[in-house]
Amino acid sequence: MLSAVTLRSILSHDLPLVERLWQLYRHDLSEFRGMLPNDVGLFTAGRLPAYLDDPDTRGYIFYQDTSPVGFAFVSGLRAGPLHISEFFVVRAARRSGVGSHAARQLFARHKGQWEVAFQEENPGAARFWRRLAAEVCPAGHQEERRAVPGKPEIPPDTWLLFTT
């Protein structure tokens, strides 16, 4: 049985924890995007610093009991549409319901128009987001393919558009 999954807004003292989880996240994405760590074995911070400083974005850490098991960044808080900018669940907690519970809590906290992007070459993410969109928006959702800005060398992302 799934232990309680809670979400907590990222606070300034959480930065070291978020940076460590970010490394795990970037490692997972490296399988699909070919990213390699730098000369000291770390993946780039990418957009993480911008998310932490952007008043239009809120970050959350997911906990199962007292263990941090993932994070998400939600953007578009001021003018919408709302967007899952990043979403990560540690491997040991995947396929246990943690991700679904966390995403549903995000959708409940932030009602409105949503856009969720994922890469088709990541079949687990594709199944997860399509299933979740159908569950949270039984009236239906739209699906679009959009080029990744500034990265013509990688396949377009798939975007799900729905309202909660």
mmCIF file with all atom_site columns, C-alpha atoms in Angstrom:
data_model
loop_
_atom_site.group_PDB
_atom_site.id
_atom_site.type_symbol
_atom_site.label_atom_id
_atom_site.label_alt_id
_atom_site.label_comp_id
_atom_site.label_asym_id
_atom_site.label_entity_id
_atom_site.label_seq_id
_atom_site.pdbx_PDB_ins_code
_atom_site.Cartn_x
_atom_site.Cartn_y
_atom_site.Cartn_z
_atom_site.occupancy
_atom_site.B_iso_or_equiv
_atom_site.pdbx_formal_charge
_atom_site.auth_seq_id
_atom_site.auth_comp_id
_atom_site.auth_asym_id
_atom_site.auth_atom_id
_atom_site.pdbx_PDB_model_num
ATOM 1   C CA . MET A 1 1   ? 0.000   0.000  0.000   1.00 0.00 ? 1   MET A CA 1
ATOM 2   C CA . LEU A 1 2   ? 1.217   3.480  -0.895  1.00 0.00 ? 2   LEU A CA 1
ATOM 3   C CA . SER A 1 3   ? 2.363   5.584  2.033   1.00 0.00 ? 3   SER A CA 1
ATOM 4   C CA . ALA A 1 4   ? 1.124   9.154  2.131   1.00 0.00 ? 4   ALA A CA 1
ATOM 5   C CA . VAL A 1 5   ? 2.628   11.406 -0.530  1.00 0.00 ? 5   VAL A CA 1
ATOM 6   C CA . THR A 1 6   ? 2.968   15.041 0.470   1.00 0.00 ? 6   THR A CA 1
ATOM 7   C CA . LEU A 1 7   ? 4.157   18.071 -1.440  1.00 0.00 ? 7   LEU A CA 1
ATOM 8   C CA . ARG A 1 8   ? 5.994   20.954 0.138   1.00 0.00 ? 8   ARG A CA 1
ATOM 9   C CA . SER A 1 9   ? 6.999   24.202 -1.523  1.00 0.00 ? 9   SER A CA 1
ATOM 10  C CA . ILE A 1 10  ? 10.746  24.469 -2.020  1.00 0.00 ? 10  ILE A CA 1
ATOM 11  C CA . LEU A 1 11  ? 12.290  26.874 0.490   1.00 0.00 ? 11  LEU A CA 1
ATOM 12  C CA . SER A 1 12  ? 15.741  28.465 0.386   1.00 0.00 ? 12  SER A CA 1
ATOM 13  C CA . HIS A 1 13  ? 17.180  25.943 2.855   1.00 0.00 ? 13  HIS A CA 1
ATOM 14  C CA . ASP A 1 14  ? 16.122  23.118 0.486   1.00 0.00 ? 14  ASP A CA 1
ATOM 15  C CA . LEU A 1 15  ? 18.604  24.141 -2.214  1.00 0.00 ? 15  LEU A CA 1
ATOM 16  C CA . PRO A 1 16  ? 21.206  21.405 -1.468  1.00 0.00 ? 16  PRO A CA 1
ATOM 17  C CA . LEU A 1 17  ? 18.483  18.721 -1.506  1.00 0.00 ? 17  LEU A CA 1
ATOM 18  C CA . VAL A 1 18  ? 16.992  20.026 -4.754  1.00 0.00 ? 18  VAL A CA 1
ATOM 19  C CA . GLU A 1 19  ? 20.432  20.197 -6.377  1.00 0.00 ? 19  GLU A CA 1
ATOM 20  C CA . ARG A 1 20  ? 21.088  16.536 -5.481  1.00 0.00 ? 20  ARG A CA 1
ATOM 21  C CA . LEU A 1 21  ? 17.688  15.434 -6.796  1.00 0.00 ? 21  LEU A CA 1
ATOM 22  C CA . TRP A 1 22  ? 18.343  17.512 -9.934  1.00 0.00 ? 22  TRP A CA 1
ATOM 23  C CA . GLN A 1 23  ? 21.504  15.473 -10.592 1.00 0.00 ? 23  GLN A CA 1
ATOM 24  C CA . LEU A 1 24  ? 19.457  12.262 -10.480 1.00 0.00 ? 24  LEU A CA 1
ATOM 25  C CA . TYR A 1 25  ? 16.878  13.813 -12.800 1.00 0.00 ? 25  TYR A CA 1
ATOM 26  C CA . ARG A 1 26  ? 19.477  14.958 -15.326 1.00 0.00 ? 26  ARG A CA 1
ATOM 27  C CA . HIS A 1 27  ? 21.082  11.510 -15.190 1.00 0.00 ? 27  HIS A CA 1
ATOM 28  C CA . ASP A 1 28  ? 17.729  9.934  -16.095 1.00 0.00 ? 28  ASP A CA 1
ATOM 29  C CA . LEU A 1 29  ? 17.205  12.385 -18.971 1.00 0.00 ? 29  LEU A CA 1
ATOM 30  C CA . SER A 1 30  ? 20.702  11.706 -20.290 1.00 0.00 ? 30  SER A CA 1
ATOM 31  C CA . GLU A 1 31  ? 19.399  8.371  -21.587 1.00 0.00 ? 31  GLU A CA 1
ATOM 32  C CA . PHE A 1 32  ? 17.072  10.215 -23.969 1.00 0.00 ? 32  PHE A CA 1
ATOM 33  C CA . ARG A 1 33  ? 18.992  13.406 -24.687 1.00 0.00 ? 33  ARG A CA 1
ATOM 34  C CA . GLY A 1 34  ? 22.605  12.184 -24.759 1.00 0.00 ? 34  GLY A CA 1
ATOM 35  C CA . MET A 1 35  ? 23.750  14.598 -22.047 1.00 0.00 ? 35  MET A CA 1
ATOM 36  C CA . LEU A 1 36  ? 27.034  13.789 -20.353 1.00 0.00 ? 36  LEU A CA 1
ATOM 37  C CA . PRO A 1 37  ? 28.339  14.995 -17.012 1.00 0.00 ? 37  PRO A CA 1
ATOM 38  C CA . ASN A 1 38  ? 31.073  17.615 -16.925 1.00 0.00 ? 38  ASN A CA 1
ATOM 39  C CA . ASP A 1 39  ? 34.721  17.005 -16.042 1.00 0.00 ? 39  ASP A CA 1
ATOM 40  C CA . VAL A 1 40  ? 33.926  16.718 -12.307 1.00 0.00 ? 40  VAL A CA 1
ATOM 41  C CA . GLY A 1 41  ? 31.081  14.267 -12.872 1.00 0.00 ? 41  GLY A CA 1
ATOM 42  C CA . LEU A 1 42  ? 28.143  16.650 -12.512 1.00 0.00 ? 42  LEU A CA 1
ATOM 43  C CA . PHE A 1 43  ? 25.344  17.388 -14.926 1.00 0.00 ? 43  PHE A CA 1
ATOM 44  C CA . THR A 1 44  ? 24.674  21.043 -15.693 1.00 0.00 ? 44  THR A CA 1
ATOM 45  C CA . ALA A 1 45  ? 22.221  22.949 -13.559 1.00 0.00 ? 45  ALA A CA 1
ATOM 46  C CA . GLY A 1 46  ? 20.317  23.806 -16.736 1.00 0.00 ? 46  GLY A CA 1
ATOM 47  C CA . ARG A 1 47  ? 17.213  25.835 -15.921 1.00 0.00 ? 47  ARG A CA 1
ATOM 48  C CA . LEU A 1 48  ? 17.241  25.041 -12.180 1.00 0.00 ? 48  LEU A CA 1
ATOM 49  C CA . PRO A 1 49  ? 18.647  28.427 -11.061 1.00 0.00 ? 49  PRO A CA 1
ATOM 50  C CA . ALA A 1 50  ? 16.069  30.266 -13.185 1.00 0.00 ? 50  ALA A CA 1
ATOM 51  C CA . TYR A 1 51  ? 13.203  28.235 -11.725 1.00 0.00 ? 51  TYR A CA 1
ATOM 52  C CA . LEU A 1 52  ? 14.343  28.971 -8.185  1.00 0.00 ? 52  LEU A CA 1
ATOM 53  C CA . ASP A 1 53  ? 14.436  32.741 -8.843  1.00 0.00 ? 53  ASP A CA 1
ATOM 54  C CA . ASP A 1 54  ? 11.353  33.104 -11.056 1.00 0.00 ? 54  ASP A CA 1
ATOM 55  C CA . PRO A 1 55  ? 8.272   34.542 -9.286  1.00 0.00 ? 55  PRO A CA 1
ATOM 56  C CA . ASP A 1 56  ? 6.125   32.938 -12.027 1.00 0.00 ? 56  ASP A CA 1
ATOM 57  C CA . THR A 1 57  ? 7.358   29.451 -11.050 1.00 0.00 ? 57  THR A CA 1
ATOM 58  C CA . ARG A 1 58  ? 6.879   27.448 -7.873  1.00 0.00 ? 58  ARG A CA 1
ATOM 59  C CA . GLY A 1 59  ? 8.858   24.362 -6.980  1.00 0.00 ? 59  GLY A CA 1
ATOM 60  C CA . TYR A 1 60  ? 7.697   21.452 -4.862  1.00 0.00 ? 60  TYR A CA 1
ATOM 61  C CA . ILE A 1 61  ? 9.472   18.540 -3.212  1.00 0.00 ? 61  ILE A CA 1
ATOM 62  C CA . PHE A 1 62  ? 7.553   15.259 -2.999  1.00 0.00 ? 62  PHE A CA 1
ATOM 63  C CA . TYR A 1 63  ? 7.843   13.246 0.202   1.00 0.00 ? 63  TYR A CA 1
ATOM 64  C CA . GLN A 1 64  ? 6.817   9.695  0.954   1.00 0.00 ? 64  GLN A CA 1
ATOM 65  C CA . ASP A 1 65  ? 6.703   9.537  4.715   1.00 0.00 ? 65  ASP A CA 1
ATOM 66  C CA . THR A 1 66  ? 9.865   11.528 5.545   1.00 0.00 ? 66  THR A CA 1
ATOM 67  C CA . SER A 1 67  ? 11.889  10.618 2.441   1.00 0.00 ? 67  SER A CA 1
ATOM 68  C CA . PRO A 1 68  ? 12.224  13.045 -0.456  1.00 0.00 ? 68  PRO A CA 1
ATOM 69  C CA . VAL A 1 69  ? 11.167  11.117 -3.548  1.00 0.00 ? 69  VAL A CA 1
ATOM 70  C CA . GLY A 1 70  ? 10.899  13.768 -6.253  1.00 0.00 ? 70  GLY A CA 1
ATOM 71  C CA . PHE A 1 71  ? 10.165  17.310 -7.290  1.00 0.00 ? 71  PHE A CA 1
ATOM 72  C CA . ALA A 1 72  ? 8.221   19.416 -9.741  1.00 0.00 ? 72  ALA A CA 1
ATOM 73  C CA . PHE A 1 73  ? 8.308   22.977 -11.001 1.00 0.00 ? 73  PHE A CA 1
ATOM 74  C CA . VAL A 1 74  ? 5.052   24.614 -12.056 1.00 0.00 ? 74  VAL A CA 1
ATOM 75  C CA . SER A 1 75  ? 5.292   27.719 -14.264 1.00 0.00 ? 75  SER A CA 1
ATOM 76  C CA . GLY A 1 76  ? 2.710   30.122 -15.626 1.00 0.00 ? 76  GLY A CA 1
ATOM 77  C CA . LEU A 1 77  ? 1.361   31.049 -12.197 1.00 0.00 ? 77  LEU A CA 1
ATOM 78  C CA . ARG A 1 78  ? 0.696   34.698 -13.071 1.00 0.00 ? 78  ARG A CA 1
ATOM 79  C CA . ALA A 1 79  ? -0.914  34.640 -16.484 1.00 0.00 ? 79  ALA A CA 1
ATOM 80  C CA . GLY A 1 80  ? -1.110  30.977 -17.480 1.00 0.00 ? 80  GLY A CA 1
ATOM 81  C CA . PRO A 1 81  ? -1.315  28.622 -19.001 1.00 0.00 ? 81  PRO A CA 1
ATOM 82  C CA . LEU A 1 82  ? 0.046   26.502 -16.170 1.00 0.00 ? 82  LEU A CA 1
ATOM 83  C CA . HIS A 1 83  ? 2.939   24.307 -17.187 1.00 0.00 ? 83  HIS A CA 1
ATOM 84  C CA . ILE A 1 84  ? 4.781   21.394 -15.626 1.00 0.00 ? 84  ILE A CA 1
ATOM 85  C CA . SER A 1 85  ? 8.273   22.708 -16.289 1.00 0.00 ? 85  SER A CA 1
ATOM 86  C CA . GLU A 1 86  ? 10.042  19.738 -14.706 1.00 0.00 ? 86  GLU A CA 1
ATOM 87  C CA . PHE A 1 87  ? 8.767   16.598 -12.962 1.00 0.00 ? 87  PHE A CA 1
ATOM 88  C CA . PHE A 1 88  ? 10.886  13.887 -11.369 1.00 0.00 ? 88  PHE A CA 1
ATOM 89  C CA . VAL A 1 89  ? 10.319  10.810 -9.198  1.00 0.00 ? 89  VAL A CA 1
ATOM 90  C CA . VAL A 1 90  ? 13.268  8.734  -7.951  1.00 0.00 ? 90  VAL A CA 1
ATOM 91  C CA . ARG A 1 91  ? 13.464  5.294  -9.495  1.00 0.00 ? 91  ARG A CA 1
ATOM 92  C CA . ALA A 1 92  ? 12.669  3.369  -6.303  1.00 0.00 ? 92  ALA A CA 1
ATOM 93  C CA . ALA A 1 93  ? 9.327   5.206  -6.006  1.00 0.00 ? 93  ALA A CA 1
ATOM 94  C CA . ARG A 1 94  ? 8.245   4.867  -9.634  1.00 0.00 ? 94  ARG A CA 1
ATOM 95  C CA . ARG A 1 95  ? 5.247   2.741  -10.564 1.00 0.00 ? 95  ARG A CA 1
ATOM 96  C CA . SER A 1 96  ? 4.085   2.913  -6.957  1.00 0.00 ? 96  SER A CA 1
ATOM 97  C CA . GLY A 1 97  ? 1.587   5.739  -7.393  1.00 0.00 ? 97  GLY A CA 1
ATOM 98  C CA . VAL A 1 98  ? 3.871   8.469  -6.022  1.00 0.00 ? 98  VAL A CA 1
ATOM 99  C CA . GLY A 1 99  ? 4.018   10.360 -9.318  1.00 0.00 ? 99  GLY A CA 1
ATOM 100 C CA . SER A 1 100 ? 0.265   10.156 -9.906  1.00 0.00 ? 100 SER A CA 1
ATOM 101 C CA . HIS A 1 101 ? -0.504  11.337 -6.377  1.00 0.00 ? 101 HIS A CA 1
ATOM 102 C CA . ALA A 1 102 ? 1.983   14.191 -6.652  1.00 0.00 ? 102 ALA A CA 1
ATOM 103 C CA . ALA A 1 103 ? 0.688   15.325 -10.061 1.00 0.00 ? 103 ALA A CA 1
ATOM 104 C CA . ARG A 1 104 ? -2.923  15.217 -8.892  1.00 0.00 ? 104 ARG A CA 1
ATOM 105 C CA . GLN A 1 105 ? -1.980  17.378 -5.906  1.00 0.00 ? 105 GLN A CA 1
ATOM 106 C CA . LEU A 1 106 ? -0.302  19.874 -8.246  1.00 0.00 ? 106 LEU A CA 1
ATOM 107 C CA . PHE A 1 107 ? -3.400  20.009 -10.459 1.00 0.00 ? 107 PHE A CA 1
ATOM 108 C CA . ALA A 1 108 ? -5.630  20.473 -7.390  1.00 0.00 ? 108 ALA A CA 1
ATOM 109 C CA . ARG A 1 109 ? -3.465  23.310 -6.011  1.00 0.00 ? 109 ARG A CA 1
ATOM 110 C CA . HIS A 1 110 ? -3.334  25.129 -9.325  1.00 0.00 ? 110 HIS A CA 1
ATOM 111 C CA . LYS A 1 111 ? -6.661  24.982 -11.151 1.00 0.00 ? 111 LYS A CA 1
ATOM 112 C CA . GLY A 1 112 ? -6.809  26.189 -14.725 1.00 0.00 ? 112 GLY A CA 1
ATOM 113 C CA . GLN A 1 113 ? -5.429  25.608 -18.209 1.00 0.00 ? 113 GLN A CA 1
ATOM 114 C CA . TRP A 1 114 ? -2.494  23.187 -18.184 1.00 0.00 ? 114 TRP A CA 1
ATOM 115 C CA . GLU A 1 115 ? 0.230   22.281 -20.659 1.00 0.00 ? 115 GLU A CA 1
ATOM 116 C CA . VAL A 1 116 ? 2.391   19.252 -19.980 1.00 0.00 ? 116 VAL A CA 1
ATOM 117 C CA . ALA A 1 117 ? 5.295   18.373 -22.268 1.00 0.00 ? 117 ALA A CA 1
ATOM 118 C CA . PHE A 1 118 ? 7.184   15.100 -22.552 1.00 0.00 ? 118 PHE A CA 1
ATOM 119 C CA . GLN A 1 119 ? 9.484   13.312 -24.964 1.00 0.00 ? 119 GLN A CA 1
ATOM 120 C CA . GLU A 1 120 ? 8.038   10.430 -26.994 1.00 0.00 ? 120 GLU A CA 1
ATOM 121 C CA . GLU A 1 121 ? 11.399  8.659  -26.784 1.00 0.00 ? 121 GLU A CA 1
ATOM 122 C CA . ASN A 1 122 ? 10.755  8.348  -23.027 1.00 0.00 ? 122 ASN A CA 1
ATOM 123 C CA . PRO A 1 123 ? 7.974   5.724  -23.163 1.00 0.00 ? 123 PRO A CA 1
ATOM 124 C CA . GLY A 1 124 ? 7.415   5.686  -19.396 1.00 0.00 ? 124 GLY A CA 1
ATOM 125 C CA . ALA A 1 125 ? 6.770   9.440  -19.334 1.00 0.00 ? 125 ALA A CA 1
ATOM 126 C CA . ALA A 1 126 ? 4.524   9.225  -22.416 1.00 0.00 ? 126 ALA A CA 1
ATOM 127 C CA . ARG A 1 127 ? 2.339   6.518  -20.818 1.00 0.00 ? 127 ARG A CA 1
ATOM 128 C CA . PHE A 1 128 ? 2.282   8.304  -17.449 1.00 0.00 ? 128 PHE A CA 1
ATOM 129 C CA . TRP A 1 129 ? 1.215   11.725 -18.740 1.00 0.00 ? 129 TRP A CA 1
ATOM 130 C CA . ARG A 1 130 ? -1.353  10.436 -21.240 1.00 0.00 ? 130 ARG A CA 1
ATOM 131 C CA . ARG A 1 131 ? -2.954  8.231  -18.592 1.00 0.00 ? 131 ARG A CA 1
ATOM 132 C CA . LEU A 1 132 ? -2.973  11.040 -16.039 1.00 0.00 ? 132 LEU A CA 1
ATOM 133 C CA . ALA A 1 133 ? -4.431  13.600 -18.475 1.00 0.00 ? 133 ALA A CA 1
ATOM 134 C CA . ALA A 1 134 ? -7.276  11.189 -19.288 1.00 0.00 ? 134 ALA A CA 1
ATOM 135 C CA . GLU A 1 135 ? -7.953  10.672 -15.559 1.00 0.00 ? 135 GLU A CA 1
ATOM 136 C CA . VAL A 1 136 ? -7.891  14.337 -14.465 1.00 0.00 ? 136 VAL A CA 1
ATOM 137 C CA . CYS A 1 137 ? -9.736  15.605 -17.535 1.00 0.00 ? 137 CYS A CA 1
ATOM 138 C CA . PRO A 1 138 ? -12.303 12.962 -18.545 1.00 0.00 ? 138 PRO A CA 1
ATOM 139 C CA . ALA A 1 139 ? -13.877 15.470 -20.962 1.00 0.00 ? 139 ALA A CA 1
ATOM 140 C CA . GLY A 1 140 ? -10.721 15.091 -23.035 1.00 0.00 ? 140 GLY A CA 1
ATOM 141 C CA . HIS A 1 141 ? -7.430  16.758 -23.757 1.00 0.00 ? 141 HIS A CA 1
ATOM 142 C CA . GLN A 1 142 ? -5.588  17.979 -26.837 1.00 0.00 ? 142 GLN A CA 1
ATOM 143 C CA . GLU A 1 143 ? -2.228  16.750 -27.984 1.00 0.00 ? 143 GLU A CA 1
ATOM 144 C CA . GLU A 1 144 ? 0.333   18.727 -30.014 1.00 0.00 ? 144 GLU A CA 1
ATOM 145 C CA . ARG A 1 145 ? 3.897   18.272 -31.217 1.00 0.00 ? 145 ARG A CA 1
ATOM 146 C CA . ARG A 1 146 ? 6.125   21.334 -30.746 1.00 0.00 ? 146 ARG A CA 1
ATOM 147 C CA . ALA A 1 147 ? 9.736   21.897 -31.675 1.00 0.00 ? 147 ALA A CA 1
ATOM 148 C CA . VAL A 1 148 ? 12.104  22.383 -28.736 1.00 0.00 ? 148 VAL A CA 1
ATOM 149 C CA . PRO A 1 149 ? 13.193  26.047 -28.897 1.00 0.00 ? 149 PRO A CA 1
ATOM 150 C CA . GLY A 1 150 ? 16.847  26.438 -29.805 1.00 0.00 ? 150 GLY A CA 1
ATOM 151 C CA . LYS A 1 151 ? 17.390  22.676 -30.172 1.00 0.00 ? 151 LYS A CA 1
ATOM 152 C CA . PRO A 1 152 ? 16.615  21.674 -33.764 1.00 0.00 ? 152 PRO A CA 1
ATOM 153 C CA . GLU A 1 153 ? 18.754  18.553 -33.386 1.00 0.00 ? 153 GLU A CA 1
ATOM 154 C CA . ILE A 1 154 ? 16.310  16.819 -31.010 1.00 0.00 ? 154 ILE A CA 1
ATOM 155 C CA . PRO A 1 155 ? 12.819  15.522 -31.770 1.00 0.00 ? 155 PRO A CA 1
ATOM 156 C CA . PRO A 1 156 ? 9.820   17.738 -30.992 1.00 0.00 ? 156 PRO A CA 1
ATOM 157 C CA . ASP A 1 157 ? 8.148   17.385 -27.614 1.00 0.00 ? 157 ASP A CA 1
ATOM 158 C CA . THR A 1 158 ? 4.593   16.147 -27.233 1.00 0.00 ? 158 THR A CA 1
ATOM 159 C CA . TRP A 1 159 ? 2.344   18.573 -25.342 1.00 0.00 ? 159 TRP A CA 1
ATOM 160 C CA . LEU A 1 160 ? -0.896  17.702 -23.602 1.00 0.00 ? 160 LEU A CA 1
ATOM 161 C CA . LEU A 1 161 ? -3.364  20.563 -23.135 1.00 0.00 ? 161 LEU A CA 1
ATOM 162 C CA . PHE A 1 162 ? -6.244  20.263 -20.659 1.00 0.00 ? 162 PHE A CA 1
ATOM 163 C CA . THR A 1 163 ? -8.183  22.105 -17.976 1.00 0.00 ? 163 THR A CA 1
ATOM 164 C CA . THR A 1 164 ? -8.552  21.167 -14.326 1.00 0.00 ? 164 THR A CA 1
#
